[in-house]
Every structure is written in C-alpha cells, then in structure tokens.
Short mmCIF file of C-alpha atoms in Angstrom, two decimals:
data_model
loop_
_atom_site.label_atom_id
_atom_site.label_comp_id
_atom_site.label_asym_id
_atom_site.label_seq_id
_atom_site.Cartn_x
_atom_site.Cartn_y
_atom_site.Cartn_z
CA MET X 147 -0.06 0.02 0.02
CA PRO X 148 1.49 3.36 -0.99
CA THR X 149 2.14 5.87 1.94
CA LEU X 150 2.29 9.62 1.78
CA GLU X 151 5.31 11.61 2.82
CA TRP X 152 5.29 15.34 3.48
CA ILE X 153 7.48 17.87 5.35
CA GLY X 154 6.81 17.49 9.06
CA LYS X 155 5.34 13.89 8.96
CA ASP X 156 8.17 12.62 11.19
CA LYS X 157 7.28 15.11 13.85
CA VAL X 158 3.43 14.22 14.03
CA ILE X 159 3.30 10.52 13.22
CA ASN X 160 3.47 9.73 16.96
CA HIS X 161 2.54 13.08 18.36
CA HIS X 162 -0.76 11.82 19.72
CA GLN X 163 1.28 9.86 22.37
CA GLU X 164 2.86 13.20 23.46
CA VAL X 165 -0.37 15.13 23.84
CA PRO X 166 -0.89 15.84 27.51
CA TYR X 167 -3.86 14.28 29.19
CA ARG X 168 -6.25 16.93 30.42
CA VAL X 169 -9.28 16.55 32.52
CA LEU X 170 -12.71 17.58 31.46
CA GLU X 171 -14.56 20.15 33.62
CA ARG X 172 -18.18 20.45 33.35
CA GLN X 173 -19.44 23.97 33.17
CA TYR X 174 -23.19 23.50 33.07
CA SER X 175 -25.87 21.04 32.21
CA PHE X 176 -28.97 21.57 29.92
CA ASP X 177 -32.23 19.78 29.63
CA GLU X 178 -35.95 20.39 29.24
CA SER X 179 -35.92 22.53 32.45
CA GLY X 180 -33.26 24.84 31.02
CA GLN X 181 -29.54 25.58 31.91
CA HIS X 182 -28.39 24.84 35.44
CA SER X 183 -25.15 24.15 37.37
CA GLU X 184 -26.33 20.84 38.79
CA ASP X 185 -25.03 17.76 37.01
CA ASN X 186 -28.03 16.12 35.31
CA GLY X 187 -26.04 12.98 34.47
CA SER X 188 -26.34 13.44 30.76
CA GLU X 189 -24.17 11.09 28.56
CA ASN X 190 -24.37 13.77 25.90
CA MET X 191 -21.36 16.06 25.80
CA ILE X 192 -20.33 19.28 24.06
CA ILE X 193 -16.62 20.11 24.60
CA HIS X 194 -14.99 23.42 24.03
CA GLY X 195 -11.25 23.16 23.35
CA ASP X 196 -8.53 21.98 21.02
CA ASN X 197 -9.92 18.79 19.57
CA LEU X 198 -6.54 17.02 19.77
CA GLU X 199 -6.52 17.45 23.58
CA ALA X 200 -10.18 16.85 23.86
CA LEU X 201 -9.88 13.54 22.02
CA LYS X 202 -7.08 12.48 24.42
CA ALA X 203 -9.23 13.48 27.33
CA LEU X 204 -11.97 11.11 26.19
CA LEU X 205 -9.71 8.05 25.94
CA PRO X 206 -10.10 6.76 29.63
CA GLN X 207 -13.83 6.49 29.23
CA TYR X 208 -14.42 5.95 25.55
CA GLU X 209 -11.43 4.14 23.93
CA GLY X 210 -12.86 1.51 21.62
CA LYS X 211 -16.45 2.52 22.46
CA ILE X 212 -17.47 5.02 19.80
CA LYS X 213 -19.63 3.39 17.17
CA CYS X 214 -20.01 6.24 14.57
CA ILE X 215 -17.65 9.14 14.02
CA TYR X 216 -18.45 11.91 11.64
CA ILE X 217 -16.13 14.71 11.00
CA ASP X 218 -16.25 17.74 8.69
CA PRO X 219 -12.71 19.10 8.94
CA PRO X 220 -11.44 22.28 7.20
CA TYR X 221 -11.20 21.67 3.55
CA ASN X 222 -8.03 23.75 3.11
CA THR X 223 -9.44 25.63 0.20
CA GLY X 224 -7.41 28.87 0.91
CA ASN X 225 -10.63 30.85 1.48
CA GLU X 226 -10.01 33.07 4.66
CA GLY X 227 -13.38 34.66 4.65
CA TRP X 228 -15.34 32.11 6.59
CA VAL X 229 -16.19 32.03 10.29
CA TYR X 230 -14.33 28.75 10.21
CA ASN X 231 -10.93 29.78 8.82
CA ASP X 232 -10.31 27.15 6.08
CA ASN X 233 -6.65 27.82 5.31
CA VAL X 234 -5.10 26.21 8.37
CA ASN X 235 -3.79 29.59 9.40
CA ASP X 236 -5.92 29.95 12.60
CA PRO X 237 -3.59 31.44 15.24
CA LYS X 238 -4.13 28.27 17.44
CA ILE X 239 -3.16 25.88 14.74
CA LYS X 240 -0.16 28.10 13.75
CA LYS X 241 1.02 28.11 17.33
CA TRP X 242 0.67 24.28 17.54
CA LEU X 243 2.55 23.81 14.33
CA GLY X 244 5.41 25.98 15.70
CA GLU X 245 5.51 23.97 18.84
CA VAL X 246 5.39 20.47 17.33
CA VAL X 247 7.01 20.89 14.00
CA GLY X 248 9.36 23.65 14.91
CA LYS X 249 11.11 26.03 12.53
CA GLU X 250 10.67 23.55 9.74
CA GLY X 251 6.94 24.37 9.99
CA GLU X 252 7.60 27.94 8.71
CA ASP X 253 8.34 26.58 5.34
CA LEU X 254 5.44 24.18 5.06
CA SER X 255 2.95 24.47 2.17
CA ARG X 256 -0.66 24.72 3.19
CA HIS X 257 -1.06 21.08 2.30
CA ASP X 258 1.82 20.03 4.64
CA LYS X 259 0.26 22.09 7.39
CA TRP X 260 -3.14 20.45 6.83
CA LEU X 261 -1.65 16.99 6.99
CA CYS X 262 0.28 17.73 10.10
CA MET X 263 -2.90 19.10 11.70
CA MET X 264 -5.06 16.06 10.55
CA TYR X 265 -2.79 13.08 11.24
CA PRO X 266 -2.58 12.95 15.10
CA ARG X 267 -6.31 13.76 15.26
CA LEU X 268 -7.07 10.82 13.07
CA LYS X 269 -4.85 8.60 15.17
CA LEU X 270 -6.76 9.37 18.25
CA LEU X 271 -10.09 8.96 16.46
CA GLN X 272 -8.99 5.50 15.45
CA LYS X 273 -8.21 4.63 19.02
CA LEU X 274 -11.77 5.76 20.05
CA LEU X 275 -13.48 3.85 17.34
CA ALA X 276 -15.20 0.59 18.46
CA ASP X 277 -14.27 -2.72 16.85
CA ASP X 278 -17.53 -2.61 14.86
CA GLY X 279 -17.31 1.11 14.43
CA VAL X 280 -17.32 3.35 11.16
CA ILE X 281 -15.81 6.70 10.54
CA PHE X 282 -17.21 9.17 7.91
CA ILE X 283 -15.12 12.17 6.76
CA SER X 284 -16.42 14.91 4.57
CA ILE X 285 -13.90 16.55 2.18
CA ASP X 286 -13.70 17.97 -1.29
CA ASP X 287 -11.14 17.81 -4.15
CA THR X 288 -8.64 20.01 -2.50
CA GLU X 289 -7.43 17.42 0.00
CA TYR X 290 -9.30 14.26 -1.11
CA ALA X 291 -6.23 12.45 -2.44
CA ASN X 292 -4.07 13.28 0.59
CA LEU X 293 -6.78 12.40 3.03
CA LYS X 294 -7.41 9.08 1.36
CA LEU X 295 -3.68 8.12 1.66
CA ILE X 296 -3.33 8.95 5.38
CA CYS X 297 -6.61 7.32 6.28
CA ASP X 298 -5.43 4.11 4.39
CA GLU X 299 -2.40 4.23 6.60
CA ILE X 300 -4.25 4.85 9.85
CA PHE X 301 -7.63 3.06 9.44
CA LYS X 302 -6.56 0.54 6.71
CA ASN X 303 -10.10 -0.69 6.10
CA PHE X 304 -11.41 1.52 3.34
CA ALA X 305 -15.00 0.85 2.70
CA GLU X 306 -16.28 3.32 -0.03
CA THR X 307 -16.32 6.94 -0.90
CA ILE X 308 -19.76 8.56 -1.02
CA VAL X 309 -20.40 11.32 -3.62
CA TRP X 310 -22.87 13.80 -2.16
CA GLN X 311 -24.72 16.10 -4.55
CA LYS X 312 -24.36 19.33 -2.55
CA ARG X 313 -26.03 21.62 -4.94
CA THR X 314 -29.29 21.91 -6.90
CA SER X 315 -27.88 23.75 -9.95
CA PRO X 316 -24.63 24.85 -11.38
CA ASP X 317 -22.91 28.09 -10.18
CA ALA X 318 -23.88 30.60 -12.94
CA ARG X 319 -20.60 32.53 -12.26
CA LYS X 320 -18.36 29.74 -13.45
CA LYS X 321 -18.07 27.75 -16.65
CA LEU X 322 -17.18 24.70 -14.68
CA SER X 323 -18.59 24.45 -11.27
CA SER X 324 -18.40 21.69 -8.66
CA GLY X 325 -21.75 20.20 -7.58
CA HIS X 326 -20.45 17.51 -5.30
CA GLU X 327 -18.39 16.65 -2.20
CA TYR X 328 -17.11 13.42 -0.85
CA VAL X 329 -17.64 11.37 2.34
CA LEU X 330 -14.89 8.86 2.94
CA ILE X 331 -15.96 5.75 4.86
CA TYR X 332 -13.53 3.50 6.83
CA THR X 333 -14.39 0.68 9.15
CA LYS X 334 -12.39 -0.47 12.25
CA SER X 335 -12.83 -4.07 11.22
CA ALA X 336 -11.88 -5.59 7.85
CA ASP X 337 -15.39 -7.15 7.84
CA GLN X 338 -17.57 -4.24 6.80
CA ASN X 339 -20.70 -6.10 7.76
CA LEU X 340 -19.88 -5.60 11.28
CA GLY X 341 -20.23 -1.84 11.06
CA LEU X 342 -22.61 -0.92 8.33
CA LYS X 343 -26.40 -1.53 8.15
CA LEU X 344 -28.71 -1.58 5.16
CA LEU X 345 -31.06 1.30 4.69
CA PRO X 346 -34.67 0.57 5.90
CA LEU X 347 -37.19 -0.21 3.21
CA GLU X 348 -39.62 2.86 3.41
CA GLY X 349 -41.31 5.23 1.20
CA LYS X 350 -41.09 4.42 -2.56
CA ASP X 351 -39.04 1.34 -1.74
CA ALA X 352 -41.72 -0.22 0.28
CA GLU X 353 -44.56 0.97 -2.09
CA ALA X 354 -42.80 -0.57 -5.13
CA TYR X 355 -44.32 -3.96 -4.49
CA THR X 356 -47.79 -4.92 -4.43
CA ASN X 357 -49.77 -7.64 -2.83
CA PRO X 358 -52.19 -8.97 -5.47
CA ASP X 359 -53.30 -12.00 -3.63
CA ASN X 360 -53.69 -10.29 -0.31
CA ASP X 361 -51.13 -12.57 1.28
CA PRO X 362 -51.28 -11.89 5.09
CA ARG X 363 -47.43 -11.95 5.10
CA GLY X 364 -47.54 -8.75 3.01
CA PRO X 365 -45.89 -7.64 -0.38
CA TRP X 366 -43.26 -9.85 -2.05
CA ILE X 367 -40.52 -9.52 -4.64
CA SER X 368 -38.98 -12.09 -6.90
CA SER X 369 -35.56 -13.49 -5.90
CA PRO X 370 -33.28 -16.24 -7.17
CA PHE X 371 -34.45 -19.80 -6.36
CA THR X 372 -30.85 -20.73 -5.19
CA ALA X 373 -30.58 -17.86 -2.73
CA PRO X 374 -32.12 -19.25 0.58
CA GLY X 375 -30.28 -16.78 2.76
CA TYR X 376 -28.17 -17.68 5.89
CA ARG X 377 -29.31 -20.70 7.94
CA PRO X 378 -27.22 -22.03 10.89
CA ASN X 379 -28.30 -25.55 10.20
CA GLN X 380 -26.61 -25.40 6.78
CA MET X 381 -23.15 -24.30 8.14
CA TYR X 382 -21.85 -27.93 8.24
CA GLN X 383 -18.55 -29.02 6.82
CA ILE X 384 -18.22 -30.80 3.45
CA THR X 385 -15.50 -33.33 2.92
CA THR X 386 -14.28 -33.77 -0.65
CA PRO X 387 -13.12 -37.03 -2.26
CA THR X 388 -9.57 -36.09 -1.51
CA GLY X 389 -10.22 -35.71 2.21
CA LYS X 390 -10.25 -31.95 2.29
CA THR X 391 -12.92 -30.41 4.73
CA ILE X 392 -14.42 -27.01 3.78
CA LEU X 393 -16.99 -24.65 5.22
CA PRO X 394 -19.08 -22.19 3.24
CA PRO X 395 -17.86 -18.56 2.93
CA LYS X 396 -18.39 -16.37 6.05
CA GLY X 397 -21.97 -15.31 6.30
CA ARG X 398 -23.16 -17.91 3.71
CA CYS X 399 -24.43 -21.38 3.94
CA TRP X 400 -24.78 -24.51 1.73
CA CYS X 401 -28.03 -24.87 -0.28
CA ASN X 402 -29.72 -28.19 -0.76
CA ILE X 403 -31.67 -27.48 -3.97
CA GLU X 404 -34.16 -30.27 -3.61
CA GLU X 405 -34.84 -29.55 0.02
CA VAL X 406 -35.41 -25.85 -0.74
CA TYR X 407 -37.60 -26.71 -3.78
CA GLN X 408 -39.91 -29.00 -1.77
CA ARG X 409 -40.25 -26.65 1.14
CA LEU X 410 -41.10 -23.59 -1.11
CA LEU X 411 -43.46 -25.56 -3.17
CA SER X 412 -45.37 -26.95 -0.06
CA GLU X 413 -45.61 -23.43 1.35
CA GLY X 414 -47.00 -21.96 -1.84
CA ARG X 415 -44.02 -19.66 -2.25
CA MET X 416 -43.03 -20.88 -5.67
CA TRP X 417 -44.86 -21.16 -8.96
CA PHE X 418 -44.14 -21.78 -12.70
CA GLY X 419 -45.77 -18.94 -14.45
CA ALA X 420 -49.53 -18.32 -15.17
CA ASP X 421 -49.77 -21.42 -17.33
CA GLY X 422 -47.47 -23.60 -15.25
CA ASN X 423 -44.64 -23.60 -17.71
CA GLY X 424 -42.71 -20.55 -16.53
CA VAL X 425 -39.24 -20.37 -14.89
CA PRO X 426 -39.21 -21.37 -11.26
CA ARG X 427 -39.50 -18.26 -8.94
CA ARG X 428 -39.58 -17.76 -5.18
CA LYS X 429 -41.76 -15.28 -3.16
CA THR X 430 -39.55 -13.35 -0.86
CA TYR X 431 -41.53 -11.26 1.54
CA LEU X 432 -40.37 -7.69 2.41
CA SER X 433 -40.71 -8.55 6.11
CA GLU X 434 -37.89 -11.04 5.49
CA ARG X 435 -35.59 -8.43 4.06
CA GLU X 436 -33.29 -6.36 6.22
CA GLY X 437 -33.41 -3.38 3.84
CA ARG X 438 -31.81 -2.03 0.73
CA GLY X 439 -28.11 -1.72 -0.09
CA ILE X 440 -26.18 1.64 0.22
CA TRP X 441 -25.44 3.26 -3.18
CA THR X 442 -22.47 5.56 -3.19
CA TRP X 443 -24.32 8.43 -5.01
CA TRP X 444 -26.32 10.48 -2.59
CA THR X 445 -28.59 12.95 -4.27
CA ASN X 446 -29.64 16.22 -2.86
CA SER X 447 -33.31 15.11 -3.01
CA GLU X 448 -32.42 12.18 -0.68
CA VAL X 449 -30.10 13.84 1.93
CA GLY X 450 -30.35 17.62 1.39
CA TYR X 451 -28.02 20.23 0.03
CA THR X 452 -25.84 23.15 1.19
CA GLN X 453 -28.44 25.86 0.77
CA MET X 454 -30.99 23.75 2.67
CA ALA X 455 -28.47 23.43 5.54
CA THR X 456 -27.83 27.24 5.63
CA GLN X 457 -31.58 27.71 6.00
CA GLU X 458 -31.82 25.15 8.74
CA VAL X 459 -29.23 26.99 10.82
CA ALA X 460 -30.69 30.42 10.10
CA ALA X 461 -34.20 29.16 11.15
CA ILE X 462 -32.74 28.09 14.47
CA LEU X 463 -30.29 30.94 15.32
CA GLY X 464 -32.00 33.67 13.43
CA LYS X 465 -29.01 34.17 11.12
CA ALA X 466 -26.70 32.24 8.79
CA VAL X 467 -23.44 31.69 10.55
CA PHE X 468 -21.66 29.37 8.15
CA ASP X 469 -21.43 29.50 4.35
CA TYR X 470 -21.27 25.75 3.87
CA PRO X 471 -22.85 23.74 6.75
CA LYS X 472 -24.07 20.21 6.35
CA PRO X 473 -27.88 19.50 6.23
CA VAL X 474 -29.38 17.37 9.01
CA ARG X 475 -30.56 14.74 6.51
CA LEU X 476 -27.07 14.03 5.34
CA ILE X 477 -25.88 13.28 8.93
CA SER X 478 -29.09 11.36 9.77
CA ARG X 479 -28.34 9.12 6.76
CA ILE X 480 -24.83 8.49 8.19
CA ILE X 481 -26.14 7.78 11.68
CA GLN X 482 -28.82 5.45 10.27
CA ILE X 483 -26.39 3.10 8.48
CA ALA X 484 -23.63 3.06 11.12
CA SER X 485 -25.34 3.04 14.60
CA SER X 486 -28.06 1.49 16.57
CA ASP X 487 -30.12 2.53 19.61
CA GLY X 488 -27.85 3.39 22.58
CA ASP X 489 -24.65 3.95 20.42
CA ILE X 490 -22.43 6.91 20.70
CA ILE X 491 -21.96 9.32 17.79
CA LEU X 492 -18.81 11.51 17.92
CA ASP X 493 -18.10 14.73 15.95
CA SER X 494 -14.75 16.37 16.67
CA PHE X 495 -15.16 19.30 14.18
CA ALA X 496 -18.68 20.18 15.47
CA GLY X 497 -19.24 23.52 13.82
CA SER X 498 -22.80 24.49 14.12
CA GLY X 499 -23.88 21.31 15.89
CA THR X 500 -25.59 19.53 13.02
CA THR X 501 -24.58 16.06 14.38
CA ALA X 502 -26.31 16.66 17.74
CA HIS X 503 -29.44 17.94 15.90
CA ALA X 504 -29.57 14.78 13.74
CA VAL X 505 -29.15 12.54 16.79
CA LEU X 506 -31.94 14.35 18.78
CA ASN X 507 -34.29 14.26 15.77
CA MET X 508 -33.74 10.48 15.38
CA ASN X 509 -34.22 9.77 19.04
CA LYS X 510 -37.48 11.65 19.11
CA ALA X 511 -38.66 9.87 15.89
CA ASP X 512 -38.10 6.36 17.19
CA GLY X 513 -37.77 6.71 20.93
CA GLY X 514 -34.16 5.77 20.79
CA HIS X 515 -31.35 6.63 23.13
CA ARG X 516 -28.43 7.49 20.87
CA LYS X 517 -25.78 9.64 22.46
CA PHE X 518 -23.66 12.42 21.11
CA ILE X 519 -20.20 13.89 21.82
CA LEU X 520 -19.37 17.16 20.05
CA ILE X 521 -15.96 18.92 20.22
CA GLU X 522 -15.44 22.48 18.95
CA MET X 523 -12.23 24.43 19.40
CA MET X 524 -13.48 27.79 18.36
CA ASP X 525 -14.89 30.42 20.73
CA TYR X 526 -18.38 29.97 19.30
CA ALA X 527 -18.71 26.46 20.87
CA ASP X 528 -21.12 27.89 23.41
CA SER X 529 -22.76 30.74 21.50
CA ILE X 530 -23.40 28.78 18.31
CA THR X 531 -22.73 25.04 18.74
CA ALA X 532 -24.31 24.57 22.17
CA GLU X 533 -26.98 27.30 21.50
CA ARG X 534 -28.29 25.42 18.54
CA VAL X 535 -28.61 22.19 20.42
CA LYS X 536 -30.46 24.04 23.18
CA ARG X 537 -33.03 25.47 20.82
CA VAL X 538 -33.47 22.19 19.13
CA ILE X 539 -34.26 20.57 22.42
CA HIS X 540 -36.70 23.28 23.53
CA GLY X 541 -38.11 24.07 20.03
CA TYR X 542 -37.69 27.19 17.81
CA GLY X 543 -39.56 29.36 15.40
CA GLU X 544 -42.90 31.12 15.71
CA GLY X 545 -46.34 30.52 14.16
CA LYS X 546 -46.53 28.29 11.12
CA LYS X 547 -42.77 27.99 11.19
CA ALA X 548 -42.58 26.82 14.81
CA VAL X 549 -40.72 23.51 15.27
CA GLU X 550 -41.46 21.42 18.22
CA GLY X 551 -38.59 20.58 20.54
CA THR X 552 -37.05 17.17 20.46
CA GLY X 553 -36.38 16.94 24.23
CA GLY X 554 -33.05 15.52 25.48
CA ASN X 555 -30.11 16.98 27.37
CA PHE X 556 -26.35 17.57 27.41
CA SER X 557 -23.58 18.89 29.50
CA TYR X 558 -21.15 21.45 28.45
CA TYR X 559 -17.35 21.06 29.25
CA GLU X 560 -14.08 22.94 28.99
CA LEU X 561 -10.68 21.38 28.92
CA GLY X 562 -9.25 21.43 32.40
CA PRO X 563 -5.68 21.21 33.77
CA VAL X 564 -3.08 18.67 32.72
CA LEU X 565 -3.10 15.62 35.01
CA LEU X 566 0.54 14.72 34.80
CA GLN X 567 2.95 17.70 34.77
CA PRO X 568 5.94 17.73 32.39
CA ASP X 569 8.31 16.83 35.27
CA GLY X 570 6.22 13.66 35.86
CA ASN X 571 4.54 14.88 39.06
CA LEU X 572 0.77 14.72 39.69
CA ASN X 573 -1.08 17.90 39.23
CA GLU X 574 -2.96 17.69 42.65
CA GLU X 575 -5.25 20.54 41.72
CA VAL X 576 -7.03 18.01 39.50
CA GLY X 577 -8.50 16.12 42.47
CA ALA X 578 -8.16 12.54 43.72
CA ASP X 579 -11.27 11.18 41.88
CA LYS X 580 -10.08 12.20 38.43
CA ILE X 581 -6.60 10.91 39.18
CA ARG X 582 -8.01 7.62 40.30
CA ALA X 583 -10.13 7.26 37.14
CA TYR X 584 -7.15 7.88 35.01
CA VAL X 585 -4.91 5.36 36.83
CA TYR X 586 -7.71 2.71 36.75
CA TYR X 587 -8.07 3.12 33.12
CA MET X 588 -4.38 2.90 32.29
CA GLU X 589 -4.20 -0.31 34.33
CA THR X 590 -7.34 -2.04 33.04
CA LYS X 591 -8.57 -0.10 29.97
CA GLU X 592 -11.89 -0.08 31.77
CA THR X 593 -13.88 2.87 33.25
CA LEU X 594 -13.60 3.32 37.01
CA PRO X 595 -16.62 1.62 38.78
CA THR X 596 -19.18 4.04 39.99
CA GLN X 597 -19.95 1.91 42.99
CA GLN X 598 -17.16 2.07 45.47
CA ASN X 599 -16.80 -0.02 48.70
CA PRO X 600 -16.83 2.46 51.74
CA ALA X 601 -15.06 -0.04 53.81
CA GLU X 602 -12.02 0.16 51.40
CA PRO X 603 -11.80 3.81 50.42
CA TYR X 604 -8.47 3.24 48.51
CA GLN X 605 -9.73 0.49 46.38
CA MET X 606 -10.41 1.53 42.69
CA GLY X 607 -12.07 -1.70 41.60
CA VAL X 608 -11.48 -5.40 40.60
CA CYS X 609 -10.82 -6.32 36.99
CA ARG X 610 -10.05 -9.85 35.65
CA ASP X 611 -9.58 -11.06 39.30
CA THR X 612 -7.06 -8.39 40.20
CA ALA X 613 -7.81 -5.76 42.81
CA TYR X 614 -6.41 -2.29 42.28
CA TYR X 615 -5.71 0.14 45.05
CA PHE X 616 -4.55 3.87 44.90
CA TYR X 617 -3.26 4.79 48.32
CA TYR X 618 -3.02 8.53 47.85
CA GLU X 619 -3.45 11.50 50.11
CA ARG X 620 -2.67 14.99 48.93
CA GLN X 621 -1.35 16.18 52.29
CA LYS X 622 0.82 13.37 53.36
CA VAL X 623 3.16 10.67 52.22
CA THR X 624 1.52 7.21 52.01
CA THR X 625 3.35 3.95 52.65
CA LEU X 626 2.35 0.45 51.71
CA ASP X 627 3.05 -1.42 54.97
CA TYR X 628 1.55 -4.25 56.97
CA LYS X 629 -0.97 -1.84 58.61
CA PHE X 630 -2.40 -1.02 55.22
CA LEU X 631 -2.43 -4.51 54.13
CA SER X 632 -4.57 -5.36 57.26
CA THR X 633 -7.31 -3.07 55.87
CA ILE X 634 -7.76 -5.02 52.55
CA GLN X 635 -10.92 -7.11 52.62
CA THR X 636 -11.20 -8.03 48.90
CA LYS X 637 -10.14 -11.51 47.89
CA ALA X 638 -8.44 -11.79 44.49
CA SER X 639 -5.79 -13.72 42.71
CA GLY X 640 -3.63 -10.58 42.48
CA TYR X 641 -3.17 -7.01 43.89
CA ILE X 642 -1.74 -3.91 42.29
CA ILE X 643 -1.22 -1.22 44.95
CA TYR X 644 -0.05 2.34 44.25
CA ALA X 645 1.43 4.40 47.15
CA ASP X 646 4.44 6.85 47.66
CA LEU X 647 6.51 4.42 49.40
CA CYS X 648 6.76 0.64 50.23
CA ALA X 649 7.91 -0.90 53.62
CA ILE X 650 7.25 -4.60 52.80
CA PRO X 651 9.96 -6.87 51.51
CA GLN X 652 9.82 -8.00 47.95
CA GLU X 653 9.61 -11.71 48.85
CA THR X 654 6.48 -10.95 50.94
CA LEU X 655 4.87 -9.04 48.05
CA ARG X 656 5.57 -12.01 45.72
CA LYS X 657 4.19 -14.44 48.34
CA TYR X 658 0.82 -12.67 48.31
CA ASN X 659 0.92 -11.78 44.56
CA ILE X 660 1.07 -7.98 45.30
CA THR X 661 2.62 -5.55 42.84
CA PHE X 662 3.72 -2.22 44.27
CA LYS X 663 3.62 0.83 42.06
CA LYS X 664 5.27 4.12 43.11
CA ILE X 665 3.31 7.43 42.88
CA PRO X 666 3.91 9.22 40.55
CA ARG X 667 6.80 7.29 38.91
CA ASP X 668 4.78 4.24 37.84
CA ILE X 669 1.70 5.98 36.60
CA ALA X 670 1.63 5.36 32.89
CA ARG X 671 1.05 8.00 30.37
CA LEU X 672 -1.60 7.81 27.63
#
C-alpha cells in the first residue's frame, strides 16, 4: 500500500502519544428545564477546546467504544473569509505547528500544514472507534487524495467513497462548477458487515411492491431460487473425495436445492408462471428483508443540500453563521447506516452542531437513546454550537414556522488542567477522583466503577480477578506497609497497589501476589 510523505510527518506521526492528558471540567448542564449548574447525569457532551487534547481526554472513558464518528474538517481551500478559517492559518493551529514541527513548519505548504494538523487527530479517532465502528469524513477535491492516503495508513479498512450532490444547480458565475463533495468511509474491522447496516425499506422502496393475492405476510418481490439466505443448520462441513474439509464462505451457507424446492413448493411460495410452464420463482416477503443496499451516489433530493443546511441553521439561530454547513438529513443518513439505539456518535469538528441535531431528531422519531459527543475548538462553541442544540431541544420558530422541541439533554465542558505535569509529578489540583479514574483506566482499559466500597476507600476496583488500590493522600506521604495490608478485605488472585513508598519486603509481596507501584513514577502516560 502506498504511503504519503510530507514535510513534518516525522514530527507528527507519533505526536498523539505526546499530547498531555487533560481532565474535562463540566461548566453546566442543559435539559428540558433549561440551563443549570447541577449535573443532570447526561451522557451527551459538548466540549470546548482543542480537539486534539479533547480527544485525548476522552480516551479513559471511551477508547474502543464510539460506534459512529463523523467529522467535517477544514477543506483547506485557501478561503479566509469564513467564520471557520479554512486555510489552516488559525492562530491556534499556527502556534501548535510551531511547537510540534518547529522552525521547519515555517516553510510548510498549506497542504503540509493540513496533513500535520489532521494526522494525530485521526490517530486518536482510530483509538476511540469501536471494533465494529465506522468513521465518515467529509472532504472536497482540494485534499481528497491526501486524506485518502493517510486514512489508508491509519484506518486501513477503506469501505467506500460517497459522492454527495451538494447543490441543486450549477454556479452561474463559473463555466465549470463543482456540484459535489465526498464522504470517505472507513471501518475499524476488515469485515464491513460488522459496522454498516442496510437502509430501511420505506417510502417508494416499500411501495414498489404490490400484494395482488392479499397474502397476510405482505408484499413480495422475486428473488433467485438458489438464494435461500443464511441458515445456521446449513453451516456444516463438507468433505471432498480427496479428504479436504471445507465450510461455506463467511455469512453464507450450503444450499440443498431439492430440500429448498420441496419446502417452497409446499408453502405456496413458488410457482411456474400463469400457465404452469414458467421459470421457477420464489416469493420473498419484504418482512424477510433487512433493507436495501447503500449506493455511493447520494442525491440532494435524498439527503439535502448546502443551501438547505444554511436555511436550517438560520431558522434556528436567526441568522446564517456558516457558508457551507451540512444538512441534518445528510448526517441522519450516516447515523442510520452506522449506529443502533444506545450507540455513541462523535463529531470532533462540530461547527454549528448539526450532528447533535440529527441525533436528537432520530431519538425523538423512534424513541431511541443514541448519544452524542461534540468537540469544537473555536470560541463559538457555546454561542453557536451549544446554542443550536439548546433550541433544538426546546423548540424554535414562531407561528406556522414553529418547530417542536426534540427533548433531550447535554452537559457542556471545558478542557481542564493537565493531570501529569511535564516533570512527571501529579497535578494535585485535578483532584483525587479524576486521578483515580485515569490510573484505573491505564491499568485495566476499563472505566472506574461508580460503586465504591466505603469499607475500602483506596480500592479502585476489581478487573479480571485483580484488585487495584490507589493509596494516595494530597497532604501526606503514603506507605504500603503491613498496617495498610490489614485493611484489605477483597479476595483476588492478585493485587496492584499504588503508594508513595513501600515498607514490605519484595519476597512478601511475591508471596501474596502483590505488585507495588510508586506514585507518581509508575503512573503510565496515555
């Protein structure tokens, strides 16, 4: 597989490992009762801050758990007139490039800068993606080729490129105008069937078939006689005359033609034409079909277009704040084919908050419980991104243009302090609870249990029959000694205990299968 090289790549290829871990600090919560300081326990998040650091901050809770990611990064067109600067010359990005790439960054082309900006962010997104997860990335021709190559390198499992018809008519000011953009799709697993779903049969698709004989099982379509579909009882091995044993391909099964023929004939699901001399056919009822396949050409009539998206935002906020937002219908289509009820949808270039709008709409329509995480680095994260979500939840517009609220909730976060300082010491201002959550995740790759045993205040949890303890006090030095061991009540096959010092001989630790880890020296970094 070809790889892409550019100036600065060697500085950013592993930069995601050097990004400091910052805690997230909730600023307020919002729900149908409005905005308030009390934590409403919402799993929906809007985070203001550099999306590189915000993605790192999500790892302890969400690594490998995000089912659907959609991002709409800067297209790097060179247009500096937008609210969202699209030339990778935002002061925050320029500062970051100077710190990470160094003086070499001063000579970078805008394409080099864009690649340096995108690469570590995509690396963290890949870590967050679930094993059956899917990522969708909007882009245009400016960086499509470069994006495709670095995504091939990072995600590896390319699924398809969607062509989205973003306009309804050509640009009259140009002889040759672009009417499309792309959405690249990558899956975490090489088996795309794990992450992608068929589109539901609805509207014209469902109406295309009639039920002439009023069959109670509903409308039907014709399908090949030799396509019985997957059946577990037909997944047996076959042994060839040479002694080789084989199974059917993954997701397929063997077909016994005579058996299928007799069954379909007895069920009245097969006939031979009006005069009995036609080609054998089988009735497949729509209720038996999962849906229709996903075509890579998405028309504006199906999923909306740019002007529609501009009008959507203006109707909610009272003004158009972006020149090229994405329509809700486009993001809804993505969520529909890549997530199920209860899944998490992440957007780390949140812009006006269209992804949250689509999630809330879909939850209202089907009673679902999908969750969203939005990240926006610009200062309008609260005034535009979060404000749109608030109005969608409560409802907006007046009179005939009034739109009923979706209901729902979220909490708004800022990036907090760094947990581990550059010298390796703990930043004690972070607080013991957040330190414990980080340490437990680094040990187990699991979220810190919410239920703690009050009899063992220093225990973090038990994972795979190992008990974890973080013996830490901000105001004093802690020592793993026999007195502390006498307080342990949990029975496990092994123990990992963090403390400032250890006064127990190594042979005793080995005898009881105890591993001592020194604070802060042995706290791993993300």
